[in-house]
PDB file of C-alpha atoms in Angstrom:
ATOM      1  CA  MET A   1       0.073   0.093  -0.273  1.00 55.00           C
ATOM      2  CA  PRO A   2       1.804   3.368  -1.087  1.00 59.00           C
ATOM      3  CA  SER A   3       1.952   5.836   1.509  1.00 60.00           C
ATOM      4  CA  ILE A   4       2.727   9.611   1.227  1.00 60.00           C
ATOM      5  CA  SER A   5       3.860  11.653   4.543  1.00 59.00           C
ATOM      6  CA  THR A   6       4.856  15.459   4.755  1.00 60.00           C
ATOM      7  CA  TRP A   7       6.710  16.944   7.372  1.00 64.00           C
ATOM      8  CA  LEU A   8       7.715  20.378   8.277  1.00 63.00           C
ATOM      9  CA  ARG A   9      10.600  21.117  10.673  1.00 65.00           C
ATOM     10  CA  PHE A  10      12.253  24.157  11.933  1.00 64.00           C
ATOM     11  CA  ASP A  11      15.706  24.470  13.230  1.00 66.00           C
ATOM     12  CA  ASN A  12      14.751  25.912  16.352  1.00 69.00           C
ATOM     13  CA  ARG A  13      13.034  23.617  18.998  1.00 75.00           C
ATOM     14  CA  TYR A  14      11.443  26.908  20.518  1.00 77.00           C
ATOM     15  CA  MET A  15       9.906  27.744  17.123  1.00 73.00           C
ATOM     16  CA  ILE A  16       8.579  24.643  17.045  1.00 74.00           C
ATOM     17  CA  TRP A  17       7.318  24.781  20.424  1.00 80.00           C
ATOM     18  CA  GLY A  18       5.906  28.195  19.975  1.00 78.00           C
ATOM     19  CA  ILE A  19       3.923  27.521  16.547  1.00 74.00           C
ATOM     20  CA  ALA A  20       2.569  24.599  18.170  1.00 76.00           C
ATOM     21  CA  ARG A  21       0.591  26.212  20.784  1.00 80.00           C
ATOM     22  CA  LEU A  22      -0.523  29.223  18.804  1.00 76.00           C
ATOM     23  CA  PRO A  23      -3.889  27.668  18.461  1.00 75.00           C
ATOM     24  CA  ARG A  24      -4.150  27.085  22.399  1.00 79.00           C
ATOM     25  CA  VAL A  25      -3.761  30.857  22.867  1.00 77.00           C
ATOM     26  CA  GLY A  26      -6.460  32.059  20.754  1.00 77.00           C
ATOM     27  CA  LEU A  27      -4.459  33.210  17.990  1.00 75.00           C
ATOM     28  CA  ARG A  28      -7.315  33.974  15.495  1.00 73.00           C
ATOM     29  CA  SER A  29      -9.367  35.869  18.241  1.00 80.00           C
ATOM     30  CA  LEU A  30      -6.020  37.767  18.602  1.00 77.00           C
ATOM     31  CA  LEU A  31      -5.452  38.707  14.887  1.00 80.00           C
ATOM     32  CA  ARG A  32      -9.013  40.251  14.762  1.00 85.00           C
ATOM     33  CA  ILE A  33      -7.598  43.404  16.624  1.00 87.00           C
ATOM     34  CA  HIS A  34      -6.144  45.395  13.752  1.00 91.00           C
ATOM     35  CA  TRP A  35      -3.140  46.731  15.407  1.00 92.00           C
ATOM     36  CA  LYS A  36      -1.921  43.257  16.755  1.00 87.00           C
ATOM     37  CA  ARG A  37      -2.359  41.823  13.359  1.00 86.00           C
ATOM     38  CA  GLN A  38      -0.084  44.807  12.178  1.00 91.00           C
ATOM     39  CA  PHE A  39       2.523  43.756  14.622  1.00 91.00           C
ATOM     40  CA  ALA A  40       2.333  40.027  14.194  1.00 83.00           C
ATOM     41  CA  THR A  41       2.651  40.727  10.386  1.00 86.00           C
ATOM     42  CA  TRP A  42       5.581  43.038  11.076  1.00 90.00           C
ATOM     43  CA  LEU A  43       7.122  40.081  13.212  1.00 86.00           C
ATOM     44  CA  LEU A  44       6.945  37.494  10.622  1.00 79.00           C
ATOM     45  CA  MET A  45       8.162  39.960   7.997  1.00 84.00           C
ATOM     46  CA  ASN A  46      11.133  41.269   9.984  1.00 88.00           C
ATOM     47  CA  VAL A  47      12.412  38.903  12.605  1.00 84.00           C
ATOM     48  CA  HIS A  48      14.222  36.068  11.289  1.00 76.00           C
ATOM     49  CA  VAL A  49      15.296  32.781  13.544  1.00 71.00           C
ATOM     50  CA  GLY A  50      17.585  30.217  12.257  1.00 70.00           C
ATOM     51  CA  SER A  51      19.207  30.330   9.130  1.00 75.00           C
ATOM     52  CA  ASP A  52      18.431  29.841   5.484  1.00 77.00           C
ATOM     53  CA  VAL A  53      19.683  26.087   5.043  1.00 82.00           C
ATOM     54  CA  CYS A  54      17.087  24.046   3.891  1.00 84.00           C
ATOM     55  CA  GLY A  55      17.132  20.019   3.742  1.00 84.00           C
ATOM     56  CA  ILE A  56      14.864  18.008   1.888  1.00 83.00           C
ATOM     57  CA  SER A  57      14.512  14.161   1.913  1.00 83.00           C
ATOM     58  CA  VAL A  58      12.370  12.473  -0.289  1.00 79.00           C
ATOM     59  CA  THR A  59      11.779   8.619   0.156  1.00 81.00           C
ATOM     60  CA  ALA A  60       9.494   6.827  -2.661  1.00 78.00           C
ATOM     61  CA  ASP A  61       8.699   3.148  -2.468  1.00 80.00           C
ATOM     62  CA  GLY A  62       6.933   1.524  -5.680  1.00 80.00           C
ATOM     63  CA  LEU A  63       6.961  -0.859  -8.167  1.00 82.00           C
ATOM     64  CA  THR A  64       8.773  -1.338 -11.458  1.00 83.00           C
ATOM     65  CA  GLN A  65       8.716  -3.661 -14.043  1.00 88.00           C
ATOM     66  CA  GLU A  66      11.523  -5.531 -12.091  1.00 90.00           C
ATOM     67  CA  GLY A  67       9.603  -5.570  -8.801  1.00 89.00           C
ATOM     68  CA  LYS A  68       9.726  -3.472  -5.896  1.00 89.00           C
ATOM     69  CA  ALA A  69      11.733  -0.484  -5.718  1.00 85.00           C
ATOM     70  CA  GLU A  70      13.014   2.388  -3.580  1.00 85.00           C
ATOM     71  CA  LEU A  71      14.299   5.826  -4.319  1.00 82.00           C
ATOM     72  CA  ILE A  72      15.837   8.009  -1.520  1.00 86.00           C
ATOM     73  CA  ILE A  73      17.129  11.748  -2.514  1.00 88.00           C
ATOM     74  CA  GLY A  74      18.745  14.052   0.083  1.00 90.00           C
ATOM     75  CA  ILE A  75      19.166  17.707  -0.760  1.00 91.00           C
ATOM     76  CA  VAL A  76      20.755  20.236   1.345  1.00 91.00           C
ATOM     77  CA  ALA A  77      21.298  23.694   0.414  1.00 90.00           C
ATOM     78  CA  HIS A  78      20.626  27.279   0.909  1.00 88.00           C
ATOM     79  CA  LYS A  79      17.880  29.777  -0.937  1.00 85.00           C
ATOM     80  CA  GLU A  80      14.822  27.482   0.053  1.00 83.00           C
ATOM     81  CA  ALA A  81      12.697  29.681  -2.105  1.00 84.00           C
ATOM     82  CA  GLN A  82      15.077  29.504  -5.283  1.00 89.00           C
ATOM     83  CA  MET A  83      14.501  25.740  -5.018  1.00 88.00           C
ATOM     84  CA  THR A  84      10.828  26.013  -4.731  1.00 87.00           C
ATOM     85  CA  VAL A  85      10.812  28.074  -7.954  1.00 91.00           C
ATOM     86  CA  ILE A  86      13.116  25.906  -9.728  1.00 92.00           C
ATOM     87  CA  VAL A  87      11.164  22.814  -9.107  1.00 90.00           C
ATOM     88  CA  ALA A  88       7.735  24.226  -9.719  1.00 92.00           C
ATOM     89  CA  ALA A  89       9.142  25.439 -13.011  1.00 94.00           C
ATOM     90  CA  GLU A  90      10.285  22.194 -14.318  1.00 94.00           C
ATOM     91  CA  MET A  91       7.125  20.369 -13.188  1.00 92.00           C
ATOM     92  CA  LEU A  92       5.361  22.929 -15.096  1.00 93.00           C
ATOM     93  CA  ARG A  93       7.402  22.521 -18.271  1.00 94.00           C
ATOM     94  CA  GLN A  94       6.821  18.660 -18.062  1.00 94.00           C
ATOM     95  CA  MET A  95       3.204  19.184 -17.652  1.00 91.00           C
ATOM     96  CA  VAL A  96       3.223  21.530 -20.862  1.00 91.00           C
ATOM     97  CA  THR A  97       5.413  19.560 -22.977  1.00 93.00           C
ATOM     98  CA  ARG A  98       4.284  15.974 -22.523  1.00 90.00           C
ATOM     99  CA  ASP A  99       1.127  13.889 -23.740  1.00 88.00           C
ATOM    100  CA  PHE A 100      -0.561  12.550 -20.544  1.00 83.00           C
ATOM    101  CA  SER A 101      -3.568  10.394 -20.432  1.00 84.00           C
ATOM    102  CA  ALA A 102      -6.528  11.759 -19.202  1.00 85.00           C
ATOM    103  CA  GLY A 103      -7.354  11.624 -15.328  1.00 87.00           C
ATOM    104  CA  VAL A 104      -5.779  12.589 -11.930  1.00 87.00           C
ATOM    105  CA  SER A 105      -2.360  11.647 -11.537  1.00 84.00           C
ATOM    106  CA  HIS A 106       0.176  12.105  -8.592  1.00 83.00           C
ATOM    107  CA  SER A 107       3.342  13.981  -9.236  1.00 83.00           C
ATOM    108  CA  GLU A 108       5.728  11.135  -8.795  1.00 78.00           C
ATOM    109  CA  GLN A 109       3.643   9.352 -11.402  1.00 82.00           C
ATOM    110  CA  ILE A 110       4.101  11.595 -14.501  1.00 87.00           C
ATOM    111  CA  ILE A 111       7.379  13.909 -13.608  1.00 89.00           C
ATOM    112  CA  ASP A 112      10.542  12.749 -14.382  1.00 90.00           C
ATOM    113  CA  ILE A 113      12.911  13.807 -11.155  1.00 88.00           C
ATOM    114  CA  GLU A 114      16.161  14.060 -13.065  1.00 91.00           C
ATOM    115  CA  PRO A 115      15.773  17.193 -15.013  1.00 94.00           C
ATOM    116  CA  ILE A 116      14.622  18.811 -11.672  1.00 92.00           C
ATOM    117  CA  LEU A 117      17.641  17.655 -10.145  1.00 92.00           C
ATOM    118  CA  VAL A 118      19.764  19.105 -13.005  1.00 94.00           C
ATOM    119  CA  GLY A 119      18.069  22.513 -12.847  1.00 93.00           C
ATOM    120  CA  LEU A 120      18.869  22.575  -9.152  1.00 93.00           C
ATOM    121  CA  LYS A 121      22.347  21.750  -9.791  1.00 93.00           C
ATOM    122  CA  ARG A 122      22.962  24.307 -12.124  1.00 94.00           C
ATOM    123  CA  GLN A 123      21.235  27.201 -10.452  1.00 93.00           C
ATOM    124  CA  ILE A 124      22.234  26.850  -6.741  1.00 92.00           C
ATOM    125  CA  PRO A 125      25.819  26.712  -6.189  1.00 90.00           C
ATOM    126  CA  GLY A 126      27.181  24.470  -3.167  1.00 91.00           C
ATOM    127  CA  ILE A 127      23.781  22.297  -3.352  1.00 92.00           C
ATOM    128  CA  LEU A 128      24.515  18.676  -2.139  1.00 92.00           C
ATOM    129  CA  ILE A 129      22.602  16.160  -3.421  1.00 91.00           C
ATOM    130  CA  SER A 130      22.597  12.544  -2.673  1.00 90.00           C
ATOM    131  CA  LYS A 131      20.994   9.351  -4.031  1.00 81.00           C
TER     132      LYS A 131
END
């Protein structure tokens, strides 16, 4: 049975603790007050905790014509936003230049990972990619 999980982790344990408790302190009701909402926006835009290092780990289990297969890729780099743009642009390029059958598909079923990795290596100096 296929399994897909998404995890988000910040490199600062206090930030993780704080974000996990926001619903308990009534953040939604606090943000209805205009000046508090402005202050929260200012904080998010101006106070940066941690570093700009981004780490991604992808593990895919599936079946090929030869049987069970597993692909594990680890990526570590700076510039997470730029990495996101490169991945999204390449996925879009593949989707508009290929002929796919009708219906719903998961990205891992229709997107070739190699051009994405090549684009990341070309655009982000110092990126570490392990397979």
